């Protein structure tokens, strides 16, 4: 094998321009793989993050007519122990009401979170504290946050009192606006009012009940929420409770992501095929070019297996250096794309996403493909007859 490696190195160095050309061809193929793969993965990650990054990924609600969940502390504890992928879980009470301000009124969904507690996970799910553009988080009775769109439309200021009208009870409650949030979704900025869970329970005269339990999972389990939902249903039952995950609510997004993945795989497969064909063709020609040398080596006693190893090692060397160069090209191209393809605010159109496992796999595929491409020339070289070669040359 050492002799085969040595001769392979000699063959490659004897025609350095051809060797560099093959390495560049492999490098371009690998760089396209890494760039396309990283681009698609970054795009998918960005879409998922924008869609569900700051929202509930699994929601448990009551399946009963009254739609309220009792004894929710124990239920939350049971759900949290169901799956280790659940990272954040929070009780929520929401209900319909009207905002009365001057001679204007606006329908609202009052959402009560346990954001006033140190151990609260609601802020981790919705990132409320970082979405406040003015004011602070409610931490006392009769304090609420309103969306930034309501401030623009009605001219409400921080510290003002507004009336919250409950239609089913025909009651008006005074509430102090302590801040404004911007959730980057116009409908939420217009229709949501955020307060503490205890204040929402007091406002709607619902002691120790909630309407839903919302949770998020870790990043690696984003696409496993349907399986986690089944695990939760097995523990708490699916007759009394309704369990919805983000995949059920975003089927069109999932379809788009799957389409992107398939197109990415197709591009990468055809790139690899073209690289394999190119290497196989060039090495097959090399067998013919070096047939005289191979014949002499065989006449001197070199084994057929050794001649095969010569071309297999050539494929390995070409694949290795092509993969290394391709990885560098691919990372450089991906980085350059994030610097030139920018939104109006200067942020990248697609965030740079580097998956070390994907990059390593792309490099490994290039090396394996190069060795496989050398397999046919290797077999052909082993079948050459030394006497025939010398006689014909």
CSV table of C-alpha atoms in Angstrom, one decimal:
chain,number,residue,atom,x,y,z
A,1,UNK,CA,0.0,0.0,0.0
A,2,UNK,CA,2.9,2.4,0.7
A,3,UNK,CA,4.3,1.8,-2.7
A,4,UNK,CA,0.9,2.5,-4.3
A,5,UNK,CA,0.6,5.7,-2.3
A,6,UNK,CA,4.1,6.8,-3.4
A,7,UNK,CA,3.4,6.1,-7.1
A,8,UNK,CA,0.0,7.9,-6.9
A,9,UNK,CA,1.8,11.0,-5.6
A,10,UNK,CA,4.3,10.7,-8.5
A,11,UNK,CA,1.6,10.4,-11.0
A,12,UNK,CA,-0.3,13.4,-9.7
A,13,UNK,CA,2.8,15.6,-9.4
A,14,UNK,CA,3.9,14.7,-13.0
A,15,UNK,CA,0.9,16.6,-14.4
A,16,UNK,CA,0.4,19.3,-11.8
A,17,UNK,CA,-1.9,21.5,-13.9
A,18,UNK,CA,-4.3,18.6,-14.4
A,19,UNK,CA,-4.2,17.7,-10.7
A,20,UNK,CA,-5.0,21.3,-9.7
A,21,UNK,CA,-7.8,21.4,-12.1
A,22,UNK,CA,-9.4,18.3,-10.7
A,23,UNK,CA,-9.0,19.6,-7.1
A,24,UNK,CA,-10.6,22.9,-8.1
A,25,UNK,CA,-13.5,21.0,-9.7
A,26,UNK,CA,-14.1,19.0,-6.5
A,27,UNK,CA,-13.7,22.2,-4.4
A,28,UNK,CA,-16.3,24.0,-6.4
A,29,UNK,CA,-18.7,21.1,-6.0
A,30,UNK,CA,-18.1,21.0,-2.2
A,31,UNK,CA,-18.4,24.7,-1.9
A,32,UNK,CA,-21.7,24.7,-3.8
A,33,UNK,CA,-23.0,22.0,-1.5
A,34,UNK,CA,-22.0,23.9,1.7
A,35,UNK,CA,-23.3,27.2,0.4
A,36,UNK,CA,-26.7,25.9,-0.8
A,37,UNK,CA,-27.1,23.6,2.3
A,38,UNK,CA,-26.1,26.4,4.8
A,39,UNK,CA,-28.3,28.9,2.9
A,40,UNK,CA,-31.4,26.7,3.0
A,41,UNK,CA,-30.8,25.7,6.6
A,42,UNK,CA,-30.3,29.3,7.6
A,43,UNK,CA,-33.4,30.3,5.8
A,44,UNK,CA,-35.4,27.6,7.4
A,45,UNK,CA,-34.0,28.4,10.9
A,46,UNK,CA,-34.9,32.0,10.3
A,47,UNK,CA,-38.4,31.3,9.2
A,48,UNK,CA,-39.1,28.9,12.1
A,49,UNK,CA,-37.6,31.4,14.5
A,50,UNK,CA,-39.7,34.3,13.2
A,51,UNK,CA,-42.8,32.2,13.1
A,52,UNK,CA,-42.7,30.3,16.4
A,53,UNK,CA,-39.5,31.6,18.2
A,54,UNK,CA,-41.5,33.8,20.5
A,55,UNK,CA,-44.7,32.0,20.7
A,56,UNK,CA,-46.2,28.8,22.2
A,57,UNK,CA,-45.0,25.7,20.3
A,58,UNK,CA,-47.3,23.3,22.2
A,59,UNK,CA,-50.5,24.5,23.9
A,60,UNK,CA,-52.7,22.6,26.3
A,61,UNK,CA,-56.3,23.8,26.7
A,62,UNK,CA,-59.5,22.4,28.2
A,63,UNK,CA,-61.7,20.2,26.1
A,64,UNK,CA,-64.7,20.9,28.3
A,65,UNK,CA,-67.5,23.4,27.7
A,66,UNK,CA,-66.4,25.8,30.4
A,67,UNK,CA,-62.9,25.9,28.8
A,68,UNK,CA,-61.1,26.5,32.2
A,69,UNK,CA,-58.3,24.4,33.7
A,70,UNK,CA,-58.4,23.8,37.4
A,71,UNK,CA,-55.5,22.7,39.6
A,72,UNK,CA,-53.1,23.8,37.0
A,73,UNK,CA,-50.0,23.7,39.2
A,74,UNK,CA,-50.0,19.9,39.4
A,75,UNK,CA,-50.9,19.6,35.7
A,76,UNK,CA,-47.9,21.9,34.8
A,77,UNK,CA,-45.7,19.7,37.0
A,78,UNK,CA,-46.9,16.5,35.3
A,79,UNK,CA,-46.4,18.0,31.8
A,80,UNK,CA,-42.9,19.3,32.6
A,81,UNK,CA,-41.8,15.8,33.6
A,82,UNK,CA,-43.3,14.2,30.5
A,83,UNK,CA,-40.4,15.1,28.1
A,84,UNK,CA,-36.9,16.5,28.8
A,85,UNK,CA,-37.2,18.5,25.6
A,86,UNK,CA,-39.7,20.9,27.2
A,87,UNK,CA,-37.7,23.9,28.3
A,88,UNK,CA,-40.3,26.6,29.1
A,89,UNK,CA,-43.9,26.1,30.4
A,90,UNK,CA,-46.3,28.8,31.6
A,91,UNK,CA,-50.0,29.1,32.7
A,92,UNK,CA,-52.1,31.6,30.7
A,93,UNK,CA,-55.5,33.1,31.3
A,94,UNK,CA,-57.1,35.0,28.4
A,95,UNK,CA,-60.5,36.4,27.8
A,96,UNK,CA,-62.4,38.9,25.7
A,97,UNK,CA,-63.0,42.4,26.8
A,98,UNK,CA,-63.3,46.0,25.4
A,99,UNK,CA,-60.9,48.9,25.8
A,100,UNK,CA,-62.8,52.2,26.4
A,101,UNK,CA,-60.8,55.4,25.9
A,102,UNK,CA,-62.6,58.6,25.5
A,103,UNK,CA,-65.4,58.2,23.0
A,104,UNK,CA,-63.5,55.3,21.3
A,105,UNK,CA,-63.6,51.5,22.0
A,106,UNK,CA,-61.5,48.6,20.9
A,107,UNK,CA,-62.0,44.9,21.3
A,108,UNK,CA,-59.1,43.2,23.3
A,109,UNK,CA,-57.9,39.8,24.3
A,110,UNK,CA,-56.7,40.2,27.9
A,111,UNK,CA,-53.8,37.8,28.3
A,112,UNK,CA,-52.6,37.1,31.9
A,113,UNK,CA,-49.1,35.6,32.3
A,114,UNK,CA,-47.2,35.0,35.5
A,115,UNK,CA,-44.6,37.6,34.4
A,116,UNK,CA,-44.5,39.2,37.8
A,117,UNK,CA,-42.9,36.1,39.4
A,118,UNK,CA,-39.1,35.6,39.5
A,119,UNK,CA,-39.5,32.0,38.2
A,120,UNK,CA,-41.8,33.0,35.4
A,121,UNK,CA,-41.2,31.3,32.0
A,122,UNK,CA,-43.8,33.3,30.1
A,123,UNK,CA,-41.2,36.0,29.5
A,124,UNK,CA,-38.9,33.3,28.1
A,125,UNK,CA,-41.6,32.2,25.6
A,126,UNK,CA,-42.8,35.6,24.4
A,127,UNK,CA,-39.7,37.7,25.2
A,128,UNK,CA,-42.0,40.3,26.6
A,129,UNK,CA,-39.4,42.3,28.5
A,130,UNK,CA,-37.4,42.8,25.3
A,131,UNK,CA,-40.5,43.7,23.3
A,132,UNK,CA,-41.4,46.6,25.5
A,133,UNK,CA,-40.7,49.9,23.6
A,134,UNK,CA,-41.8,52.1,26.5
A,135,UNK,CA,-42.6,51.6,30.1
A,136,UNK,CA,-42.2,48.4,32.1
A,137,UNK,CA,-43.7,45.0,32.9
A,138,UNK,CA,-46.9,45.0,35.0
A,139,UNK,CA,-46.2,43.9,38.6
A,140,UNK,CA,-49.2,45.2,40.6
A,141,UNK,CA,-53.0,45.0,40.4
A,142,UNK,CA,-54.8,46.8,37.6
A,143,UNK,CA,-51.7,47.3,35.5
A,144,UNK,CA,-51.6,46.4,31.9
A,145,UNK,CA,-49.4,46.6,28.8
A,146,UNK,CA,-50.9,47.6,25.4
A,147,UNK,CA,-49.6,47.2,21.9
A,148,UNK,CA,-47.7,50.0,20.2
A,149,UNK,CA,-50.4,50.3,17.5
A,150,UNK,CA,-53.0,51.3,20.1
A,151,UNK,CA,-50.7,54.1,21.3
A,152,UNK,CA,-50.4,55.4,17.8
A,153,UNK,CA,-54.1,55.1,17.0
A,154,UNK,CA,-55.5,56.5,20.3
A,155,UNK,CA,-52.7,58.6,21.6
A,156,UNK,CA,-52.6,56.8,25.0
A,157,UNK,CA,-49.6,57.6,27.2
A,158,UNK,CA,-47.8,55.6,29.9
A,159,UNK,CA,-49.4,56.1,33.3
A,160,UNK,CA,-52.9,56.9,31.9
A,161,UNK,CA,-56.0,55.0,33.1
A,162,UNK,CA,-58.2,53.2,30.7
A,163,UNK,CA,-61.5,51.4,31.1
A,164,UNK,CA,-61.7,47.6,30.5
A,165,UNK,CA,-65.3,46.6,29.9
A,166,UNK,CA,-66.4,43.0,30.4
A,167,UNK,CA,-69.4,42.3,28.2
A,168,UNK,CA,-70.7,39.2,30.0
A,169,UNK,CA,-70.6,40.9,33.4
A,170,UNK,CA,-71.5,44.4,32.2
A,171,UNK,CA,-68.7,45.8,34.4
A,172,UNK,CA,-66.0,48.4,33.9
A,173,UNK,CA,-62.6,48.0,35.5
A,174,UNK,CA,-60.0,50.8,35.7
A,175,UNK,CA,-56.5,49.8,34.6
A,176,UNK,CA,-53.3,51.7,34.4
A,177,UNK,CA,-51.2,51.5,31.3
A,178,UNK,CA,-47.6,50.9,32.4
A,179,UNK,CA,-46.1,50.3,29.0
A,180,UNK,CA,-46.4,49.5,25.4
A,181,UNK,CA,-45.1,46.4,23.6
A,182,UNK,CA,-44.2,45.6,20.0
A,183,UNK,CA,-44.6,41.9,19.0
A,184,UNK,CA,-43.9,42.7,15.3
A,185,UNK,CA,-47.3,41.5,14.3
A,186,UNK,CA,-50.0,44.2,13.7
A,187,UNK,CA,-52.9,42.1,14.8
A,188,UNK,CA,-51.3,41.3,18.2
A,189,UNK,CA,-50.2,44.9,18.7
A,190,UNK,CA,-53.8,45.9,18.2
A,191,UNK,CA,-55.7,43.2,19.9
A,192,UNK,CA,-53.6,42.0,22.9
A,193,UNK,CA,-53.4,43.5,26.3
A,194,UNK,CA,-50.9,41.8,28.6
A,195,UNK,CA,-51.2,41.7,32.4
A,196,UNK,CA,-50.2,39.5,35.3
A,197,UNK,CA,-52.0,36.2,35.8
A,198,UNK,CA,-53.4,37.2,39.2
A,199,UNK,CA,-54.7,40.5,37.8
A,200,UNK,CA,-56.4,38.7,34.9
A,201,UNK,CA,-58.0,36.3,37.4
A,202,UNK,CA,-59.2,39.2,39.4
A,203,UNK,CA,-60.5,41.1,36.4
A,204,UNK,CA,-62.6,38.2,35.2
A,205,UNK,CA,-63.4,37.0,38.7
A,206,UNK,CA,-61.9,33.6,38.1
A,207,UNK,CA,-59.9,32.4,41.1
A,208,UNK,CA,-57.2,29.8,40.6
A,209,UNK,CA,-58.1,28.9,37.0
A,210,UNK,CA,-56.4,29.3,33.6
A,211,UNK,CA,-57.5,28.8,30.0
A,212,UNK,CA,-54.3,27.2,28.7
A,213,UNK,CA,-50.8,26.0,29.4
A,214,UNK,CA,-48.2,27.2,26.8
A,215,UNK,CA,-44.7,25.8,26.3
A,216,UNK,CA,-41.6,25.7,24.2
A,217,UNK,CA,-39.1,22.9,23.5
A,218,UNK,CA,-35.4,23.1,22.9
A,219,UNK,CA,-34.1,23.9,19.5
A,220,UNK,CA,-33.2,20.4,18.5
A,221,UNK,CA,-36.7,19.2,19.2
A,222,UNK,CA,-38.6,21.9,17.2
A,223,UNK,CA,-39.7,19.4,14.6
A,224,UNK,CA,-40.6,16.7,17.2
A,225,UNK,CA,-43.4,18.7,18.8
A,226,UNK,CA,-46.0,16.3,17.4
A,227,UNK,CA,-44.3,13.4,19.1
A,228,UNK,CA,-44.0,15.4,22.3
A,229,UNK,CA,-47.7,16.3,22.1
A,230,UNK,CA,-48.6,12.5,21.9
A,231,UNK,CA,-46.4,11.9,25.0
A,232,UNK,CA,-48.2,14.7,26.9
A,233,UNK,CA,-51.6,13.3,25.8
A,234,UNK,CA,-50.6,9.9,27.1
A,235,UNK,CA,-49.9,11.4,30.5
A,236,UNK,CA,-52.7,13.9,31.0
A,237,UNK,CA,-55.3,12.3,28.7
A,238,UNK,CA,-56.8,13.7,25.5
A,239,UNK,CA,-60.4,13.5,26.5
A,240,UNK,CA,-60.3,16.3,29.1
A,241,UNK,CA,-57.6,18.3,27.4
A,242,UNK,CA,-56.9,19.5,23.9
A,243,UNK,CA,-53.2,19.6,22.8
A,244,UNK,CA,-52.2,21.6,19.8
A,245,UNK,CA,-48.6,22.0,18.4
A,246,UNK,CA,-47.2,24.5,16.0
A,247,UNK,CA,-46.9,22.0,13.2
A,248,UNK,CA,-50.7,21.5,13.1
A,249,UNK,CA,-51.2,25.3,12.9
A,250,UNK,CA,-48.5,25.9,10.3
A,251,UNK,CA,-49.0,23.2,7.6
A,252,UNK,CA,-48.2,25.6,4.8
A,253,UNK,CA,-44.9,26.6,6.4
A,254,UNK,CA,-44.0,23.0,6.9
A,255,UNK,CA,-44.8,22.3,3.2
A,256,UNK,CA,-42.6,25.1,2.1
A,257,UNK,CA,-39.7,24.0,4.3
A,258,UNK,CA,-40.0,20.4,3.0
A,259,UNK,CA,-40.0,21.8,-0.6
A,260,UNK,CA,-36.8,23.8,0.2
A,261,UNK,CA,-35.1,20.8,1.7
A,262,UNK,CA,-36.0,18.5,-1.3
A,263,UNK,CA,-34.7,21.1,-3.8
A,264,UNK,CA,-31.5,21.5,-1.7
A,265,UNK,CA,-30.9,17.7,-1.7
A,266,UNK,CA,-31.5,17.5,-5.4
A,267,UNK,CA,-29.0,20.2,-6.2
A,268,UNK,CA,-26.4,18.6,-3.9
A,269,UNK,CA,-26.9,15.1,-5.4
A,270,UNK,CA,-26.5,16.4,-9.0
A,271,UNK,CA,-23.3,18.3,-8.0
A,272,UNK,CA,-21.9,15.1,-6.5
A,273,UNK,CA,-22.8,13.1,-9.6
A,274,UNK,CA,-21.1,15.6,-11.9
A,275,UNK,CA,-17.9,15.6,-9.7
A,276,UNK,CA,-17.9,11.7,-9.7
A,277,UNK,CA,-18.2,11.6,-13.5
A,278,UNK,CA,-15.5,14.2,-14.0
A,279,UNK,CA,-13.0,12.4,-11.7
A,280,UNK,CA,-13.8,9.0,-13.2
A,281,UNK,CA,-13.3,10.3,-16.7
A,282,UNK,CA,-10.0,12.0,-16.0
A,283,UNK,CA,-8.6,9.0,-14.1
A,284,UNK,CA,-9.7,6.7,-16.9
A,285,UNK,CA,-7.8,8.8,-19.3
A,286,UNK,CA,-4.8,8.7,-16.9
A,287,UNK,CA,-4.9,4.9,-17.0
A,288,UNK,CA,-4.3,5.1,-20.7
A,289,UNK,CA,-1.7,7.8,-20.4
A,290,UNK,CA,0.2,5.9,-17.8
A,291,UNK,CA,-0.3,2.4,-19.3
A,292,UNK,CA,3.3,2.2,-20.4
A,293,UNK,CA,4.6,3.0,-16.9
A,294,UNK,CA,2.1,0.5,-15.4
A,295,UNK,CA,3.2,-2.2,-17.8
A,296,UNK,CA,6.9,-1.6,-16.9
A,297,UNK,CA,6.0,-1.8,-13.2
A,298,UNK,CA,4.0,-5.0,-13.7
A,299,UNK,CA,7.0,-6.5,-15.6
A,300,UNK,CA,9.2,-5.6,-12.6
A,301,UNK,CA,6.9,-7.7,-10.4
A,302,UNK,CA,4.4,-5.2,-9.0
A,303,UNK,CA,1.1,-6.8,-8.1
A,304,UNK,CA,-2.3,-6.1,-9.7
A,305,UNK,CA,-3.7,-5.0,-6.3
A,306,UNK,CA,-0.9,-2.4,-6.0
A,307,UNK,CA,-1.8,-0.9,-9.4
A,308,UNK,CA,-5.4,-0.7,-8.2
A,309,UNK,CA,-4.3,1.1,-5.0
A,310,UNK,CA,-2.4,3.7,-7.1
A,311,UNK,CA,-5.6,5.0,-8.6
A,312,UNK,CA,-7.6,4.6,-5.4
A,313,UNK,CA,-5.0,6.7,-3.6
A,314,UNK,CA,-5.2,9.2,-6.4
A,315,UNK,CA,-8.9,9.5,-5.8
A,316,UNK,CA,-8.4,9.8,-2.0
A,317,UNK,CA,-5.7,12.5,-2.4
A,318,UNK,CA,-7.8,14.5,-4.9
A,319,UNK,CA,-10.9,14.1,-2.8
A,320,UNK,CA,-9.2,15.2,0.5
A,321,UNK,CA,-7.5,18.3,-0.9
A,322,UNK,CA,-10.7,19.2,-2.9
A,323,UNK,CA,-12.8,18.8,0.2
A,324,UNK,CA,-10.6,21.0,2.3
A,325,UNK,CA,-10.4,23.7,-0.3
A,326,UNK,CA,-14.2,23.4,-1.0
A,327,UNK,CA,-15.0,23.8,2.7
A,328,UNK,CA,-13.0,27.0,2.8
A,329,UNK,CA,-14.6,28.3,-0.4
A,330,UNK,CA,-18.1,27.3,0.9
A,331,UNK,CA,-17.6,29.1,4.2
A,332,UNK,CA,-16.2,32.2,2.5
A,333,UNK,CA,-19.0,32.3,0.1
A,334,UNK,CA,-21.6,31.9,2.8
A,335,UNK,CA,-20.0,34.7,4.9
A,336,UNK,CA,-19.8,37.0,1.9
A,337,UNK,CA,-23.5,36.4,1.1
A,338,UNK,CA,-24.5,37.7,4.6
A,339,UNK,CA,-22.4,40.8,4.0
A,340,UNK,CA,-23.7,41.7,0.6
A,341,UNK,CA,-27.4,40.5,0.7
A,342,UNK,CA,-28.8,42.9,3.3
A,343,UNK,CA,-32.3,44.1,4.3
A,344,UNK,CA,-33.1,47.8,4.4
A,345,UNK,CA,-32.1,48.0,8.1
A,346,UNK,CA,-28.7,46.5,7.4
A,347,UNK,CA,-29.4,43.0,8.7
A,348,UNK,CA,-28.6,39.9,6.6
A,349,UNK,CA,-31.5,38.7,4.4
A,350,UNK,CA,-30.5,35.2,5.6
A,351,UNK,CA,-28.6,34.7,8.8
A,352,UNK,CA,-25.3,32.8,8.6
A,353,UNK,CA,-25.9,29.3,9.8
A,354,UNK,CA,-22.9,27.0,10.3
A,355,UNK,CA,-23.6,23.3,11.0
A,356,UNK,CA,-20.3,21.6,11.7
A,357,UNK,CA,-21.8,18.2,11.2
A,358,UNK,CA,-23.2,19.2,7.8
A,359,UNK,CA,-19.9,20.6,6.7
A,360,UNK,CA,-18.0,17.5,7.9
A,361,UNK,CA,-20.5,15.3,6.1
A,362,UNK,CA,-20.2,17.3,2.9
A,363,UNK,CA,-16.4,16.9,3.0
A,364,UNK,CA,-16.6,13.2,3.8
A,365,UNK,CA,-19.1,12.7,0.9
A,366,UNK,CA,-16.6,14.4,-1.5
A,367,UNK,CA,-13.8,12.2,-0.3
A,368,UNK,CA,-15.9,9.0,-0.6
A,369,UNK,CA,-17.2,10.0,-4.0
A,370,UNK,CA,-13.7,10.6,-5.2
A,371,UNK,CA,-12.5,7.2,-4.1
A,372,UNK,CA,-15.6,5.6,-5.7
A,373,UNK,CA,-14.9,7.5,-8.9
A,374,UNK,CA,-11.4,6.0,-8.9
A,375,UNK,CA,-12.7,2.5,-8.4
A,376,UNK,CA,-13.4,1.8,-12.1
A,377,UNK,CA,-10.0,3.1,-13.4
A,378,UNK,CA,-8.4,1.1,-10.6
A,379,UNK,CA,-10.1,-2.1,-11.7
A,380,UNK,CA,-9.2,-1.4,-15.3
A,381,UNK,CA,-5.5,-0.8,-14.4
A,382,UNK,CA,-5.3,-4.1,-12.6
A,383,UNK,CA,-6.5,-6.0,-15.7
A,384,UNK,CA,-3.8,-4.5,-18.0
A,385,UNK,CA,-1.3,-7.1,-19.3
A,386,UNK,CA,2.3,-6.1,-19.0
A,387,UNK,CA,3.4,-8.0,-22.1
A,388,UNK,CA,0.6,-6.6,-24.3
A,389,UNK,CA,1.4,-3.1,-23.1
A,390,UNK,CA,5.1,-3.3,-23.8
A,391,UNK,CA,4.6,-5.0,-27.2
A,392,UNK,CA,2.1,-2.3,-28.3
A,393,UNK,CA,4.2,0.6,-27.2
